[in-house]
mmCIF file with all atom_site columns, N, CA and C in Angstrom:
data_model
loop_
_atom_site.group_PDB
_atom_site.id
_atom_site.type_symbol
_atom_site.label_atom_id
_atom_site.label_alt_id
_atom_site.label_comp_id
_atom_site.label_asym_id
_atom_site.label_entity_id
_atom_site.label_seq_id
_atom_site.pdbx_PDB_ins_code
_atom_site.Cartn_x
_atom_site.Cartn_y
_atom_site.Cartn_z
_atom_site.occupancy
_atom_site.B_iso_or_equiv
_atom_site.pdbx_formal_charge
_atom_site.auth_seq_id
_atom_site.auth_comp_id
_atom_site.auth_asym_id
_atom_site.auth_atom_id
_atom_site.pdbx_PDB_model_num
ATOM 1   N N  . MET M 1 1  ? 86.097  124.686 132.736 1.00 0.00 ? 6  MET M N  1
ATOM 2   C CA . MET M 1 1  ? 85.286  123.947 131.767 1.00 0.00 ? 6  MET M CA 1
ATOM 3   C C  . MET M 1 1  ? 85.257  124.688 130.436 1.00 0.00 ? 6  MET M C  1
ATOM 4   N N  . THR M 1 2  ? 84.958  125.977 130.504 1.00 0.00 ? 7  THR M N  1
ATOM 5   C CA . THR M 1 2  ? 84.895  126.771 129.270 1.00 0.00 ? 7  THR M CA 1
ATOM 6   C C  . THR M 1 2  ? 86.256  126.794 128.588 1.00 0.00 ? 7  THR M C  1
ATOM 7   N N  . HIS M 1 3  ? 87.322  126.897 129.380 1.00 0.00 ? 8  HIS M N  1
ATOM 8   C CA . HIS M 1 3  ? 88.669  126.922 128.803 1.00 0.00 ? 8  HIS M CA 1
ATOM 9   C C  . HIS M 1 3  ? 88.985  125.609 128.092 1.00 0.00 ? 8  HIS M C  1
ATOM 10  N N  . ASP M 1 4  ? 88.618  124.489 128.712 1.00 0.00 ? 9  ASP M N  1
ATOM 11  C CA . ASP M 1 4  ? 88.855  123.183 128.097 1.00 0.00 ? 9  ASP M CA 1
ATOM 12  C C  . ASP M 1 4  ? 88.104  123.053 126.778 1.00 0.00 ? 9  ASP M C  1
ATOM 13  N N  . LEU M 1 5  ? 86.887  123.557 126.741 1.00 0.00 ? 10 LEU M N  1
ATOM 14  C CA . LEU M 1 5  ? 86.081  123.484 125.524 1.00 0.00 ? 10 LEU M CA 1
ATOM 15  C C  . LEU M 1 5  ? 86.721  124.312 124.416 1.00 0.00 ? 10 LEU M C  1
ATOM 16  N N  . ALA M 1 6  ? 87.193  125.495 124.757 1.00 0.00 ? 11 ALA M N  1
ATOM 17  C CA . ALA M 1 6  ? 87.846  126.352 123.765 1.00 0.00 ? 11 ALA M CA 1
ATOM 18  C C  . ALA M 1 6  ? 89.115  125.690 123.240 1.00 0.00 ? 11 ALA M C  1
ATOM 19  N N  . GLN M 1 7  ? 89.882  125.070 124.131 1.00 0.00 ? 12 GLN M N  1
ATOM 20  C CA . GLN M 1 7  ? 91.108  124.377 123.728 1.00 0.00 ? 12 GLN M CA 1
ATOM 21  C C  . GLN M 1 7  ? 90.785  123.222 122.790 1.00 0.00 ? 12 GLN M C  1
ATOM 22  N N  . ALA M 1 8  ? 89.781  122.437 123.131 1.00 0.00 ? 13 ALA M N  1
ATOM 23  C CA . ALA M 1 8  ? 89.398  121.301 122.293 1.00 0.00 ? 13 ALA M CA 1
ATOM 24  C C  . ALA M 1 8  ? 88.942  121.776 120.920 1.00 0.00 ? 13 ALA M C  1
ATOM 25  N N  . ARG M 1 9  ? 88.239  122.878 120.881 1.00 0.00 ? 14 ARG M N  1
ATOM 26  C CA . ARG M 1 9  ? 87.756  123.413 119.608 1.00 0.00 ? 14 ARG M CA 1
ATOM 27  C C  . ARG M 1 9  ? 88.934  123.857 118.739 1.00 0.00 ? 14 ARG M C  1
ATOM 28  N N  . ARG M 1 10 ? 89.952  124.490 119.359 1.00 0.00 ? 15 ARG M N  1
ATOM 29  C CA . ARG M 1 10 ? 91.134  124.910 118.596 1.00 0.00 ? 15 ARG M CA 1
ATOM 30  C C  . ARG M 1 10 ? 91.858  123.698 118.018 1.00 0.00 ? 15 ARG M C  1
ATOM 31  N N  . VAL M 1 11 ? 92.014  122.662 118.822 1.00 0.00 ? 16 VAL M N  1
ATOM 32  C CA . VAL M 1 11 ? 92.677  121.445 118.352 1.00 0.00 ? 16 VAL M CA 1
ATOM 33  C C  . VAL M 1 11 ? 91.899  120.828 117.193 1.00 0.00 ? 16 VAL M C  1
ATOM 34  N N  . ALA M 1 12 ? 90.582  120.776 117.321 1.00 0.00 ? 17 ALA M N  1
ATOM 35  C CA . ALA M 1 12 ? 89.756  120.210 116.253 1.00 0.00 ? 17 ALA M CA 1
ATOM 36  C C  . ALA M 1 12 ? 89.885  121.035 114.978 1.00 0.00 ? 17 ALA M C  1
ATOM 37  N N  . ASP M 1 13 ? 89.930  122.347 115.111 1.00 0.00 ? 18 ASP M N  1
ATOM 38  C CA . ASP M 1 13 ? 90.091  123.211 113.938 1.00 0.00 ? 18 ASP M CA 1
ATOM 39  C C  . ASP M 1 13 ? 91.435  122.964 113.266 1.00 0.00 ? 18 ASP M C  1
ATOM 40  N N  . ASP M 1 14 ? 92.495  122.817 114.067 1.00 0.00 ? 19 ASP M N  1
ATOM 41  C CA . ASP M 1 14 ? 93.820  122.544 113.511 1.00 0.00 ? 19 ASP M CA 1
ATOM 42  C C  . ASP M 1 14 ? 93.824  121.225 112.750 1.00 0.00 ? 19 ASP M C  1
ATOM 43  N N  . LEU M 1 15 ? 93.236  120.191 113.329 1.00 0.00 ? 20 LEU M N  1
ATOM 44  C CA . LEU M 1 15 ? 93.188  118.892 112.666 1.00 0.00 ? 20 LEU M CA 1
ATOM 45  C C  . LEU M 1 15 ? 92.392  118.977 111.369 1.00 0.00 ? 20 LEU M C  1
ATOM 46  N N  . ALA M 1 16 ? 91.294  119.711 111.390 1.00 0.00 ? 21 ALA M N  1
ATOM 47  C CA . ALA M 1 16 ? 90.478  119.854 110.183 1.00 0.00 ? 21 ALA M CA 1
ATOM 48  C C  . ALA M 1 16 ? 91.269  120.560 109.090 1.00 0.00 ? 21 ALA M C  1
ATOM 49  N N  . THR M 1 17 ? 92.037  121.584 109.466 1.00 0.00 ? 22 THR M N  1
ATOM 50  C CA . THR M 1 17 ? 92.838  122.321 108.490 1.00 0.00 ? 22 THR M CA 1
ATOM 51  C C  . THR M 1 17 ? 93.885  121.409 107.865 1.00 0.00 ? 22 THR M C  1
ATOM 52  N N  . ILE M 1 18 ? 94.566  120.620 108.701 1.00 0.00 ? 23 ILE M N  1
ATOM 53  C CA . ILE M 1 18 ? 95.583  119.696 108.198 1.00 0.00 ? 23 ILE M CA 1
ATOM 54  C C  . ILE M 1 18 ? 94.949  118.679 107.250 1.00 0.00 ? 23 ILE M C  1
ATOM 55  N N  . THR M 1 19 ? 93.809  118.134 107.639 1.00 0.00 ? 24 THR M N  1
ATOM 56  C CA . THR M 1 19 ? 93.132  117.131 106.818 1.00 0.00 ? 24 THR M CA 1
ATOM 57  C C  . THR M 1 19 ? 92.726  117.711 105.471 1.00 0.00 ? 24 THR M C  1
ATOM 58  N N  . VAL M 1 20 ? 92.185  118.912 105.476 1.00 0.00 ? 25 VAL M N  1
ATOM 59  C CA . VAL M 1 20 ? 91.765  119.553 104.225 1.00 0.00 ? 25 VAL M CA 1
ATOM 60  C C  . VAL M 1 20 ? 92.969  119.784 103.324 1.00 0.00 ? 25 VAL M C  1
ATOM 61  N N  . ARG M 1 21 ? 94.083  120.238 103.884 1.00 0.00 ? 26 ARG M N  1
ATOM 62  C CA . ARG M 1 21 ? 95.272  120.493 103.065 1.00 0.00 ? 26 ARG M CA 1
ATOM 63  C C  . ARG M 1 21 ? 95.801  119.194 102.466 1.00 0.00 ? 26 ARG M C  1
ATOM 64  N N  . ASP M 1 22 ? 95.886  118.146 103.271 1.00 0.00 ? 27 ASP M N  1
ATOM 65  C CA . ASP M 1 22 ? 96.367  116.860 102.764 1.00 0.00 ? 27 ASP M CA 1
ATOM 66  C C  . ASP M 1 22 ? 95.442  116.328 101.678 1.00 0.00 ? 27 ASP M C  1
ATOM 67  N N  . GLY M 1 23 ? 94.146  116.455 101.896 1.00 0.00 ? 28 GLY M N  1
ATOM 68  C CA . GLY M 1 23 ? 93.180  115.985 100.917 1.00 0.00 ? 28 GLY M CA 1
ATOM 69  C C  . GLY M 1 23 ? 93.302  116.746 99.610  1.00 0.00 ? 28 GLY M C  1
ATOM 70  N N  . ALA M 1 24 ? 93.516  118.055 99.687  1.00 0.00 ? 29 ALA M N  1
ATOM 71  C CA . ALA M 1 24 ? 93.666  118.863 98.479  1.00 0.00 ? 29 ALA M CA 1
ATOM 72  C C  . ALA M 1 24 ? 94.914  118.436 97.715  1.00 0.00 ? 29 ALA M C  1
ATOM 73  N N  . GLY M 1 25 ? 95.978  118.111 98.437  1.00 0.00 ? 30 GLY M N  1
ATOM 74  C CA . GLY M 1 25 ? 97.195  117.637 97.784  1.00 0.00 ? 30 GLY M CA 1
ATOM 75  C C  . GLY M 1 25 ? 96.965  116.332 97.044  1.00 0.00 ? 30 GLY M C  1
ATOM 76  N N  . GLU M 1 26 ? 96.193  115.433 97.655  1.00 0.00 ? 31 GLU M N  1
ATOM 77  C CA . GLU M 1 26 ? 95.875  114.162 97.005  1.00 0.00 ? 31 GLU M CA 1
ATOM 78  C C  . GLU M 1 26 ? 95.061  114.395 95.735  1.00 0.00 ? 31 GLU M C  1
ATOM 79  N N  . ILE M 1 27 ? 94.061  115.274 95.817  1.00 0.00 ? 32 ILE M N  1
ATOM 80  C CA . ILE M 1 27 ? 93.203  115.549 94.664  1.00 0.00 ? 32 ILE M CA 1
ATOM 81  C C  . ILE M 1 27 ? 94.026  116.171 93.533  1.00 0.00 ? 32 ILE M C  1
ATOM 82  N N  . ALA M 1 28 ? 94.959  117.036 93.896  1.00 0.00 ? 33 ALA M N  1
ATOM 83  C CA . ALA M 1 28 ? 95.782  117.704 92.887  1.00 0.00 ? 33 ALA M CA 1
ATOM 84  C C  . ALA M 1 28 ? 96.803  116.744 92.272  1.00 0.00 ? 33 ALA M C  1
ATOM 85  N N  . GLY M 1 29 ? 96.990  115.586 92.884  1.00 0.00 ? 34 GLY M N  1
ATOM 86  C CA . GLY M 1 29 ? 97.867  114.568 92.317  1.00 0.00 ? 34 GLY M CA 1
ATOM 87  C C  . GLY M 1 29 ? 99.341  114.800 92.578  1.00 0.00 ? 34 GLY M C  1
ATOM 88  N N  . HIS M 1 30 ? 99.678  115.395 93.711  1.00 0.00 ? 35 HIS M N  1
ATOM 89  C CA . HIS M 1 30 ? 101.086 115.601 94.044  1.00 0.00 ? 35 HIS M CA 1
ATOM 90  C C  . HIS M 1 30 ? 101.652 114.300 94.611  1.00 0.00 ? 35 HIS M C  1
ATOM 91  N N  . SER M 1 31 ? 102.212 113.464 93.772  1.00 0.00 ? 36 SER M N  1
ATOM 92  C CA . SER M 1 31 ? 102.704 112.166 94.224  1.00 0.00 ? 36 SER M CA 1
ATOM 93  C C  . SER M 1 31 ? 103.961 112.297 95.075  1.00 0.00 ? 36 SER M C  1
ATOM 94  N N  . SER M 1 32 ? 104.620 113.462 95.027  1.00 0.00 ? 37 SER M N  1
ATOM 95  C CA . SER M 1 32 ? 105.840 113.641 95.802  1.00 0.00 ? 37 SER M CA 1
ATOM 96  C C  . SER M 1 32 ? 105.545 113.878 97.274  1.00 0.00 ? 37 SER M C  1
ATOM 97  N N  . GLY M 1 33 ? 104.269 114.038 97.621  1.00 0.00 ? 38 GLY M N  1
ATOM 98  C CA . GLY M 1 33 ? 103.917 114.293 99.001  1.00 0.00 ? 38 GLY M CA 1
ATOM 99  C C  . GLY M 1 33 ? 103.853 115.774 99.321  1.00 0.00 ? 38 GLY M C  1
ATOM 100 N N  . GLU M 1 34 ? 104.135 116.630 98.337  1.00 0.00 ? 39 GLU M N  1
ATOM 101 C CA . GLU M 1 34 ? 104.021 118.065 98.569  1.00 0.00 ? 39 GLU M CA 1
ATOM 102 C C  . GLU M 1 34 ? 102.551 118.446 98.659  1.00 0.00 ? 39 GLU M C  1
ATOM 103 N N  . ASP M 1 35 ? 102.276 119.515 99.406  1.00 0.00 ? 40 ASP M N  1
ATOM 104 C CA . ASP M 1 35 ? 100.889 119.969 99.454  1.00 0.00 ? 40 ASP M CA 1
ATOM 105 C C  . ASP M 1 35 ? 100.629 120.895 98.264  1.00 0.00 ? 40 ASP M C  1
ATOM 106 N N  . VAL M 1 36 ? 99.429  121.430 98.184  1.00 0.00 ? 41 VAL M N  1
ATOM 107 C CA . VAL M 1 36 ? 99.049  122.238 97.025  1.00 0.00 ? 41 VAL M CA 1
ATOM 108 C C  . VAL M 1 36 ? 99.876  123.513 96.903  1.00 0.00 ? 41 VAL M C  1
ATOM 109 N N  . PHE M 1 37 ? 100.555 123.897 97.981  1.00 0.00 ? 42 PHE M N  1
ATOM 110 C CA . PHE M 1 37 ? 101.384 125.098 97.928  1.00 0.00 ? 42 PHE M CA 1
ATOM 111 C C  . PHE M 1 37 ? 102.832 124.766 97.575  1.00 0.00 ? 42 PHE M C  1
ATOM 112 N N  . GLY M 1 38 ? 103.130 123.489 97.318  1.00 0.00 ? 43 GLY M N  1
ATOM 113 C CA . GLY M 1 38 ? 104.487 123.093 96.970  1.00 0.00 ? 43 GLY M CA 1
ATOM 114 C C  . GLY M 1 38 ? 105.391 122.913 98.167  1.00 0.00 ? 43 GLY M C  1
ATOM 115 N N  . ASN M 1 39 ? 104.818 122.866 99.365  1.00 0.00 ? 44 ASN M N  1
ATOM 116 C CA . ASN M 1 39 ? 105.626 122.673 100.562 1.00 0.00 ? 44 ASN M CA 1
ATOM 117 C C  . ASN M 1 39 ? 105.930 121.197 100.752 1.00 0.00 ? 44 ASN M C  1
ATOM 118 N N  . ALA M 1 40 ? 107.158 120.906 101.140 1.00 0.00 ? 45 ALA M N  1
ATOM 119 C CA . ALA M 1 40 ? 107.526 119.523 101.401 1.00 0.00 ? 45 ALA M CA 1
ATOM 120 C C  . ALA M 1 40 ? 106.770 119.025 102.627 1.00 0.00 ? 45 ALA M C  1
ATOM 121 N N  . PRO M 1 41 ? 106.503 117.719 102.722 1.00 0.00 ? 46 PRO M N  1
ATOM 122 C CA . PRO M 1 41 ? 105.825 117.185 103.902 1.00 0.00 ? 46 PRO M CA 1
ATOM 123 C C  . PRO M 1 41 ? 106.682 117.379 105.150 1.00 0.00 ? 46 PRO M C  1
ATOM 124 N N  . SER M 1 42 ? 106.041 117.431 106.302 1.00 0.00 ? 47 SER M N  1
ATOM 125 C CA . SER M 1 42 ? 106.780 117.609 107.540 1.00 0.00 ? 47 SER M CA 1
ATOM 126 C C  . SER M 1 42 ? 107.621 116.369 107.832 1.00 0.00 ? 47 SER M C  1
ATOM 127 N N  . ALA M 1 43 ? 108.607 116.533 108.696 1.00 0.00 ? 48 ALA M N  1
ATOM 128 C CA . ALA M 1 43 ? 109.532 115.441 109.002 1.00 0.00 ? 48 ALA M CA 1
ATOM 129 C C  . ALA M 1 43 ? 108.828 114.261 109.664 1.00 0.00 ? 48 ALA M C  1
ATOM 130 N N  . THR M 1 44 ? 107.669 114.497 110.259 1.00 0.00 ? 49 THR M N  1
ATOM 131 C CA . THR M 1 44 ? 106.976 113.421 110.960 1.00 0.00 ? 49 THR M CA 1
ATOM 132 C C  . THR M 1 44 ? 106.187 112.544 110.001 1.00 0.00 ? 49 THR M C  1
ATOM 133 N N  . VAL M 1 45 ? 106.035 112.976 108.772 1.00 0.00 ? 50 VAL M N  1
ATOM 134 C CA . VAL M 1 45 ? 105.262 112.205 107.796 1.00 0.00 ? 50 VAL M CA 1
ATOM 135 C C  . VAL M 1 45 ? 106.222 111.564 106.798 1.00 0.00 ? 50 VAL M C  1
ATOM 136 N N  . PRO M 1 46 ? 106.244 110.238 106.696 1.00 0.00 ? 51 PRO M N  1
ATOM 137 C CA . PRO M 1 46 ? 107.149 109.597 105.739 1.00 0.00 ? 51 PRO M CA 1
ATOM 138 C C  . PRO M 1 46 ? 106.769 109.975 104.310 1.00 0.00 ? 51 PRO M C  1
ATOM 139 N N  . PRO M 1 47 ? 107.742 110.213 103.443 1.00 0.00 ? 52 PRO M N  1
ATOM 140 C CA . PRO M 1 47 ? 107.437 110.565 102.056 1.00 0.00 ? 52 PRO M CA 1
ATOM 141 C C  . PRO M 1 47 ? 106.756 109.411 101.330 1.00 0.00 ? 52 PRO M C  1
ATOM 142 N N  . LYS M 1 48 ? 105.876 109.745 100.413 1.00 0.00 ? 53 LYS M N  1
ATOM 143 C CA . LYS M 1 48 ? 105.198 108.705 99.642  1.00 0.00 ? 53 LYS M CA 1
ATOM 144 C C  . LYS M 1 48 ? 106.169 108.119 98.628  1.00 0.00 ? 53 LYS M C  1
ATOM 145 N N  . SER M 1 49 ? 106.060 106.831 98.360  1.00 0.00 ? 54 SER M N  1
ATOM 146 C CA . SER M 1 49 ? 106.895 106.228 97.331  1.00 0.00 ? 54 SER M CA 1
ATOM 147 C C  . SER M 1 49 ? 106.384 106.672 95.965  1.00 0.00 ? 54 SER M C  1
ATOM 148 N N  . VAL M 1 50 ? 107.291 106.979 95.080  1.00 0.00 ? 55 VAL M N  1
ATOM 149 C CA . VAL M 1 50 ? 106.901 107.504 93.769  1.00 0.00 ? 55 VAL M CA 1
ATOM 150 C C  . VAL M 1 50 ? 106.731 106.352 92.792  1.00 0.00 ? 55 VAL M C  1
#
């Protein structure tokens, strides 16, 4: 039970981190889909139309 809770918490933290990074990229106005660090989007995410 404790292990499952710890695993779920790690997954939630990862999702929160991804969401915050994507949101920061949107706020910064990177229309190319790059994040605030200039990294290209992952292959699983379709590029935004410019």
